[in-house]
Structure formats: structure tokens, C-alpha cells
């Protein structure tokens, strides 16, 4: 792509993450220059508020970049180069419903793991696919960088609904978040390492952490660092559930087989009883997000709109100070790698087709991939050990059945999927869960027969 300026549409413009993405685009303006950022959402009010905030932000920090907010697909997707897709079908209210229903039946309802991931997947698949159809109608060549959750299930669905579409890239920021922690603990710059890794999204293991310059593998040193617990006050500045996750990582790493480093999300699958015991049915992660991050972001947005400016208020910032916001910046790194054909390595979801020869051929595995103007080119992984293979085959079968259930409208397959899920694991419980979820998800799920 030899363009001077790009047009990006943020799909899910009304999200609490959008202000962070807009600031990230400001931070990246020299490397990845934009003429326009479009915010698209199906909820007019939130999207319009963030659009208003975005126009004030850009007028001060990035006047070359126009900001448009719209609920109209044609306006949103005509003539764009990239869509950054980060939708949450049913918003946090339905995330809370997923969690509460799961806990009522004695199991974990995390947004991507277990019963919660299933319920959310059944909402996300139709929503994501309908939007990509619109994108393809108005911009057949645009790159769709999708990080809508539950990403593993969404990736399996987009692979089937858009066969051969190499410009849809499914990616997640968790590996980047974990690697940033590794870099900090190793005392090396954050972008100086790259990973070797295999698994499904939110279900994988690091096998090497390589210094990009020297090739040195830091993994043995990291395992040594992780053999000690963190000081109690570490991560005290983030939400309690995430702080607990990073502390728990120490134990997971110490107990991880085959000398690997696990993804944080494995805590739900490998320490199910511990995680369940720490859930509070009256105050789940969705409640924490609604009372915390979401509320703070919208208060900030309202304040900026009321002041009509950031300059001279507590919301002003320097571009330097933005460089630390990793949640958003990996997506600009990815867009940059595509537009400048860098062949940098990212962990992305891509069809297995022999990358892991002893694992299902058609699975959307999360593995290191070179990224350039031709999209994703995966690196080889090789055979994986029996423990991981067993877990992953079970998870993949569950994910596949979930997508089948959604695309075919099959109650039977939905029931099989939930029964197979390691965090449900029982037919009676799966049926009770499914029936409650069907009731709660009217208007979001396809009809199941
Ligand atoms: C990580 C995951 C994402 C998830 C995000 C926020 O970054 O990779 O998939 O959406 O965390 O999770 P939260 O529980 O804070 O909403
Ligand atoms: Mn993720």
C-alpha cells in the first residue's frame, strides 16, 4: 500500500475503548498518517458523544484528521483502508447477564471462557459477520482487523463465512500485554522481544521469548523470575480482578508443564475450582467494568465536551505520555506492518493447515505470523505435547460446535458444545444453562431448533 494518508473506521465507535484508540492514532500520526477516522456504531448516542470528543481531541492534536461519527454503514465503510473492529454485542449489560446465569448454575461465566464465552459467542457471530458483509459491500479491499470477542469463536466463524478472505485478520492484545510484563520484568525495552507461541485464542502457551536483535531466548530466565511471588502491592493500580490475575500467573508458570509460559486465561481452565471459589455472584467483572472503566471514560468524555477543549484542563496530555498505552497501540503496529510491508512478527489467529501437524487441520490457531502487504504468513510450530494437545482438541471441538450451532440454528449442537466445554462438563447442567441463555438472549441469538 503506497498511500500517504489512510482512512480508518472504528467499528464499535461508542465503546469505552474508543477514546484510547483515538489517542493512540494521535501518537502514531507520523508513522501511520490518517486523513479521516470514522466512528461507526449501532448506538447513536454513545457514538455521537465519542465523536464529539474525538473532534475536540483531533482539533488540538491532529487537525489533519477529520472525525466522523455515523450509524449508517454506507457512510462508515465507503472508501476506507482499515476497519478496526471491536464490538460487544449486547454491551456490558449482556456480559453481566452471561456471568450471572453461569454462576447461578455453578460455573464460570467469563466473557470468553466457559459458559459466558459461549453465550457471548452466539451473540457475536451474527453481529460481526453482518458488519463484515457491509464492509465488503462498500470496501471490498479494506483490511478488517478484528479483535471482537470471544475471538477464537469469532475467528472460526469468519473463516467459514468469508472463505479465502485474506484481509480479515483476527488478533488479540493479551499476548502483547503479557509480553510487556515480561519485558518489564526482564528490564528490556518493550518492543525488543518477540514470541514463539501456540494455542487457540485465550488458550495458549509461550515456548520462547526471543531478543529481536541477538536471538537470545529469555524464557528460562523468565521462568526463574516467575518462581518468586510478586510483592503484595504489585499491580495495585489496576482493577482487583486483573491484579489477581497477574499475581496468579506466578503460580501458573511454576506449575506449567513442559517448561512453557501460559496465557493468563488458562487460569480459568486449569484452576477452575479456585477461580470459581473467588467469583462473587453479586459483583462480577462486568459490574466492575460498568462501575469503573466505563463510567470513568464517559465522565471524561462529558467533561471534555462541556469544556469544549482539552487544552488547559486535566485531560490535556503530551504525545510522549501516550506511548505507554499498549491496549491500543498493537493494532496500529499491525496496520503499520500491513501498510509498510514490514514482515514483523505478531501472534494472530490463522488456519492451522499443518502449522501444528498433530492438531486439527482446520482450527484457527493462534501462532506467530509475519505480517505484510499480503497479510498473514504463519511460522511453523511443529508437534505439540500430549497435555496441550488434549486440552486444545477439546476446546477446538467446543468452539467448532458453537459456530455450527449458531450458523445452523441447532439446539443439539449448542447443547453438545456446552457439554463439551471443560468449565461446564455435564449434560444436565449444559441444558439448564442453555435454556436460561436462550431466554436471556432473545433478539441477539439466532433461533435454535
Ligand atoms: C484482554 C483480552 C481481551 C479483553 C480485555 C479486557 O486484553 O485479551 O480479549 O477484552 O482483556 O478484559 P476486561 O475484563 O478488562 O473487559
Ligand atoms: Mn483477547
GROMACS .gro file of N, CA and C in nm, residues 80-166:
model
  261
   80UNK      N    1  -1.278   0.312   0.264
   80UNK     CA    2  -1.187   0.303   0.381
   80UNK      C    3  -1.072   0.206   0.351
   81UNK      N    4  -0.962   0.224   0.425
   81UNK     CA    5  -0.847   0.134   0.412
   81UNK      C    6  -0.847   0.027   0.520
   82UNK      N    7  -0.888   0.066   0.641
   82UNK     CA    8  -0.887  -0.026   0.754
   82UNK      C    9  -1.016  -0.014   0.833
   83UNK      N   10  -1.065  -0.130   0.883
   83UNK     CA   11  -1.168  -0.128   0.986
   83UNK      C   12  -1.106  -0.190   1.110
   84UNK      N   13  -1.108  -0.117   1.220
   84UNK     CA   14  -1.066  -0.172   1.349
   84UNK      C   15  -1.195  -0.217   1.418
   85UNK      N   16  -1.212  -0.347   1.431
   85UNK     CA   17  -1.342  -0.398   1.479
   85UNK      C   18  -1.336  -0.441   1.622
   86UNK      N   19  -1.413  -0.378   1.705
   86UNK     CA   20  -1.409  -0.409   1.848
   86UNK      C   21  -1.549  -0.396   1.906
   87UNK      N   22  -1.641  -0.478   1.856
   87UNK     CA   23  -1.779  -0.462   1.902
   87UNK      C   24  -1.809  -0.554   2.021
   88UNK      N   25  -1.907  -0.517   2.098
   88UNK     CA   26  -1.954  -0.602   2.208
   88UNK      C   27  -2.105  -0.612   2.194
   89UNK      N   28  -2.151  -0.717   2.126
   89UNK     CA   29  -2.294  -0.734   2.104
   89UNK      C   30  -2.365  -0.751   2.239
   90UNK      N   31  -2.461  -0.662   2.264
   90UNK     CA   32  -2.535  -0.668   2.391
   90UNK      C   33  -2.471  -0.586   2.502
   91UNK      N   34  -2.355  -0.528   2.471
   91UNK     CA   35  -2.282  -0.443   2.566
   91UNK      C   36  -2.259  -0.512   2.701
   92UNK      N   37  -2.211  -0.433   2.798
   92UNK     CA   38  -2.173  -0.492   2.927
   92UNK      C   39  -2.293  -0.548   3.004
   93UNK      N   40  -2.410  -0.495   2.972
   93UNK     CA   41  -2.531  -0.545   3.038
   93UNK      C   42  -2.549  -0.694   3.009
   94UNK      N   43  -2.528  -0.734   2.883
   94UNK     CA   44  -2.541  -0.876   2.849
   94UNK      C   45  -2.422  -0.957   2.899
   95UNK      N   46  -2.305  -0.891   2.910
   95UNK     CA   47  -2.192  -0.962   2.970
   95UNK      C   48  -2.227  -1.000   3.115
   96UNK      N   49  -2.288  -0.904   3.185
   96UNK     CA   50  -2.329  -0.931   3.324
   96UNK      C   51  -2.430  -1.045   3.327
   97UNK      N   52  -2.524  -1.042   3.233
   97UNK     CA   53  -2.624  -1.150   3.229
   97UNK      C   54  -2.557  -1.286   3.207
   98UNK      N   55  -2.459  -1.290   3.116
   98UNK     CA   56  -2.385  -1.417   3.091
   98UNK      C   57  -2.322  -1.469   3.221
   99UNK      N   58  -2.258  -1.377   3.292
   99UNK     CA   59  -2.186  -1.417   3.413
   99UNK      C   60  -2.283  -1.463   3.522
  100UNK      N   61  -2.389  -1.387   3.539
  100UNK     CA   62  -2.482  -1.419   3.648
  100UNK      C   63  -2.552  -1.552   3.622
  101UNK      N   64  -2.591  -1.576   3.498
  101UNK     CA   65  -2.657  -1.704   3.467
  101UNK      C   66  -2.561  -1.820   3.490
  102UNK      N   67  -2.437  -1.805   3.446
  102UNK     CA   68  -2.340  -1.914   3.464
  102UNK      C   69  -2.321  -1.943   3.613
  103UNK      N   70  -2.303  -1.839   3.691
  103UNK     CA   71  -2.277  -1.860   3.835
  103UNK      C   72  -2.398  -1.923   3.904
  104UNK      N   73  -2.516  -1.887   3.858
  104UNK     CA   74  -2.637  -1.950   3.913
  104UNK      C   75  -2.631  -2.102   3.895
  105UNK      N   76  -2.570  -2.146   3.786
  105UNK     CA   77  -2.560  -2.290   3.760
  105UNK      C   78  -2.426  -2.347   3.806
  106UNK      N   79  -2.355  -2.271   3.888
  106UNK     CA   80  -2.232  -2.324   3.949
  106UNK      C   81  -2.113  -2.330   3.856
  107UNK      N   82  -2.111  -2.246   3.752
  107UNK     CA   83  -1.990  -2.247   3.670
  107UNK      C   84  -1.947  -2.107   3.627
  108UNK      N   85  -1.825  -2.101   3.575
  108UNK     CA   86  -1.763  -1.974   3.540
  108UNK      C   87  -1.827  -1.915   3.415
  109UNK      N   88  -1.855  -1.784   3.421
  109UNK     CA   89  -1.922  -1.721   3.307
  109UNK      C   90  -1.837  -1.614   3.243
  110UNK      N   91  -1.707  -1.632   3.248
  110UNK     CA   92  -1.612  -1.532   3.196
  110UNK      C   93  -1.645  -1.499   3.049
  111UNK      N   94  -1.615  -1.375   3.007
  111UNK     CA   95  -1.664  -1.330   2.875
  111UNK      C   96  -1.615  -1.414   2.758
  112UNK      N   97  -1.499  -1.477   2.771
  112UNK     CA   98  -1.452  -1.561   2.659
  112UNK      C   99  -1.436  -1.707   2.698
  113UNK      N  100  -1.441  -1.737   2.827
  113UNK     CA  101  -1.415  -1.875   2.872
  113UNK      C  102  -1.543  -1.936   2.928
  114UNK      N  103  -1.562  -2.063   2.905
  114UNK     CA  104  -1.675  -2.133   2.967
  114UNK      C  105  -1.808  -2.086   2.911
  115UNK      N  106  -1.911  -2.098   2.998
  115UNK     CA  107  -2.047  -2.070   2.954
  115UNK      C  108  -2.063  -1.925   2.907
  116UNK      N  109  -1.997  -1.833   2.972
  116UNK     CA  110  -2.006  -1.691   2.933
  116UNK      C  111  -1.956  -1.670   2.791
  117UNK      N  112  -1.845  -1.731   2.760
  117UNK     CA  113  -1.788  -1.720   2.625
  117UNK      C  114  -1.881  -1.778   2.521
  118UNK      N  115  -1.949  -1.886   2.559
  118UNK     CA  116  -2.045  -1.948   2.467
  118UNK      C  117  -2.161  -1.852   2.437
  119UNK      N  118  -2.219  -1.798   2.544
  119UNK     CA  119  -2.336  -1.709   2.525
  119UNK      C  120  -2.297  -1.586   2.443
  120UNK      N  121  -2.180  -1.534   2.474
  120UNK     CA  122  -2.133  -1.414   2.403
  120UNK      C  123  -2.099  -1.449   2.258
  121UNK      N  124  -2.041  -1.565   2.237
  121UNK     CA  125  -2.010  -1.610   2.101
  121UNK      C  126  -2.134  -1.616   2.014
  122UNK      N  127  -2.242  -1.667   2.071
  122UNK     CA  128  -2.366  -1.679   1.995
  122UNK      C  129  -2.424  -1.541   1.960
  123UNK      N  130  -2.390  -1.438   2.038
  123UNK     CA  131  -2.432  -1.302   2.001
  123UNK      C  132  -2.335  -1.240   1.901
  124UNK      N  133  -2.207  -1.266   1.924
  124UNK     CA  134  -2.103  -1.201   1.844
  124UNK      C  135  -2.099  -1.248   1.699
  125UNK      N  136  -2.116  -1.378   1.678
  125UNK     CA  137  -2.100  -1.432   1.542
  125UNK      C  138  -2.191  -1.359   1.443
  126UNK      N  139  -2.325  -1.355   1.467
  126UNK     CA  140  -2.408  -1.285   1.368
  126UNK      C  141  -2.375  -1.137   1.358
  127UNK      N  142  -2.346  -1.074   1.471
  127UNK     CA  143  -2.319  -0.929   1.469
  127UNK      C  144  -2.192  -0.898   1.389
  128UNK      N  145  -2.085  -0.971   1.418
  128UNK     CA  146  -1.958  -0.946   1.348
  128UNK      C  147  -1.974  -0.977   1.198
  129UNK      N  148  -2.036  -1.091   1.167
  129UNK     CA  149  -2.046  -1.130   1.025
  129UNK      C  150  -2.132  -1.032   0.946
  130UNK      N  151  -2.239  -0.984   1.006
  130UNK     CA  152  -2.324  -0.887   0.934
  130UNK      C  153  -2.244  -0.760   0.903
  131UNK      N  154  -2.164  -0.716   0.999
  131UNK     CA  155  -2.088  -0.593   0.975
  131UNK      C  156  -1.981  -0.616   0.868
  132UNK      N  157  -1.915  -0.731   0.873
  132UNK     CA  158  -1.812  -0.756   0.770
  132UNK      C  159  -1.878  -0.763   0.631
  133UNK      N  160  -1.998  -0.817   0.624
  133UNK     CA  161  -2.068  -0.818   0.494
  133UNK      C  162  -2.086  -0.675   0.444
  134UNK      N  163  -2.124  -0.585   0.534
  134UNK     CA  164  -2.139  -0.443   0.495
  134UNK      C  165  -2.006  -0.383   0.453
  135UNK      N  166  -1.901  -0.416   0.528
  135UNK     CA  167  -1.769  -0.362   0.491
  135UNK      C  168  -1.733  -0.410   0.351
  136UNK      N  169  -1.755  -0.537   0.325
  136UNK     CA  170  -1.721  -0.593   0.194
  136UNK      C  171  -1.805  -0.532   0.082
  137UNK      N  172  -1.928  -0.494   0.114
  137UNK     CA  173  -2.014  -0.432   0.014
  137UNK      C  174  -1.957  -0.297  -0.029
  138UNK      N  175  -1.909  -0.219   0.066
  138UNK     CA  176  -1.866  -0.083   0.033
  138UNK      C  177  -1.715  -0.069   0.014
  139UNK      N  178  -1.638  -0.157   0.073
  139UNK     CA  179  -1.491  -0.151   0.060
  139UNK      C  180  -1.434  -0.292   0.050
  140UNK      N  181  -1.447  -0.352  -0.070
  140UNK     CA  182  -1.406  -0.493  -0.083
  140UNK      C  183  -1.259  -0.518  -0.048
  141UNK      N  184  -1.176  -0.414  -0.058
  141UNK     CA  185  -1.033  -0.433  -0.037
  141UNK      C  186  -0.984  -0.393   0.101
  142UNK      N  187  -1.074  -0.342   0.185
  142UNK     CA  188  -1.029  -0.290   0.315
  142UNK      C  189  -0.978  -0.402   0.405
  143UNK      N  190  -0.883  -0.368   0.490
  143UNK     CA  191  -0.832  -0.463   0.589
  143UNK      C  192  -0.921  -0.457   0.712
  144UNK      N  193  -0.971  -0.573   0.752
  144UNK     CA  194  -1.055  -0.579   0.870
  144UNK      C  195  -0.971  -0.638   0.984
  145UNK      N  196  -0.934  -0.554   1.078
  145UNK     CA  197  -0.854  -0.600   1.191
  145UNK      C  198  -0.951  -0.621   1.305
  146UNK      N  199  -0.981  -0.748   1.329
  146UNK     CA  200  -1.091  -0.780   1.419
  146UNK      C  201  -1.040  -0.828   1.553
  147UNK      N  202  -1.082  -0.759   1.658
  147UNK     CA  203  -1.047  -0.809   1.791
  147UNK      C  204  -1.171  -0.813   1.880
  148UNK      N  205  -1.285  -0.839   1.814
  148UNK     CA  206  -1.408  -0.856   1.890
  148UNK      C  207  -1.404  -0.994   1.955
  149UNK      N  208  -1.451  -1.001   2.077
  149UNK     CA  209  -1.452  -1.128   2.150
  149UNK      C  210  -1.583  -1.203   2.133
  150UNK      N  211  -1.589  -1.330   2.169
  150UNK     CA  212  -1.477  -1.419   2.203
  150UNK      C  213  -1.401  -1.451   2.075
  151UNK      N  214  -1.276  -1.404   2.067
  151UNK     CA  215  -1.205  -1.401   1.939
  151UNK      C  216  -1.185  -1.539   1.876
  152UNK      N  217  -1.168  -1.642   1.957
  152UNK     CA  218  -1.145  -1.775   1.899
  152UNK      C  219  -1.269  -1.820   1.820
  153UNK      N  220  -1.385  -1.797   1.879
  153UNK     CA  221  -1.511  -1.838   1.817
  153UNK      C  222  -1.542  -1.749   1.696
  154UNK      N  223  -1.517  -1.622   1.713
  154UNK     CA  224  -1.541  -1.527   1.603
  154UNK      C  225  -1.449  -1.561   1.485
  155UNK      N  226  -1.325  -1.597   1.514
  155UNK     CA  227  -1.230  -1.631   1.406
  155UNK      C  228  -1.275  -1.757   1.332
  156UNK      N  229  -1.323  -1.855   1.407
  156UNK     CA  230  -1.373  -1.978   1.343
  156UNK      C  231  -1.492  -1.943   1.251
  157UNK      N  232  -1.576  -1.851   1.297
  157UNK     CA  233  -1.693  -1.812   1.217
  157UNK      C  234  -1.651  -1.732   1.092
  158UNK      N  235  -1.561  -1.636   1.108
  158UNK     CA  236  -1.525  -1.554   0.990
  158UNK      C  237  -1.452  -1.640   0.886
  159UNK      N  238  -1.375  -1.736   0.933
  159UNK     CA  239  -1.308  -1.829   0.839
  159UNK      C  240  -1.412  -1.898   0.751
  160UNK      N  241  -1.524  -1.938   0.812
  160UNK     CA  242  -1.625  -2.012   0.735
  160UNK      C  243  -1.716  -1.922   0.652
  161UNK      N  244  -1.752  -1.807   0.708
  161UNK     CA  245  -1.849  -1.720   0.639
  161UNK      C  246  -1.781  -1.642   0.526
  162UNK      N  247  -1.651  -1.614   0.543
  162UNK     CA  248  -1.576  -1.539   0.441
  162UNK      C  249  -1.456  -1.621   0.394
  163UNK      N  250  -1.480  -1.736   0.330
  163UNK     CA  251  -1.368  -1.824   0.296
  163UNK      C  252  -1.270  -1.754   0.202
  164UNK      N  253  -1.142  -1.769   0.231
  164UNK     CA  254  -1.039  -1.714   0.142
  164UNK      C  255  -1.020  -1.565   0.152
  165UNK      N  256  -1.094  -1.498   0.240
  165UNK     CA  257  -1.076  -1.352   0.254
  165UNK      C  258  -0.954  -1.326   0.341
  166UNK      N  259  -0.843  -1.297   0.275
  166UNK     CA  260  -0.716  -1.284   0.348
  166UNK      C  261  -0.701  -1.148   0.414
   0.00000   0.00000   0.00000
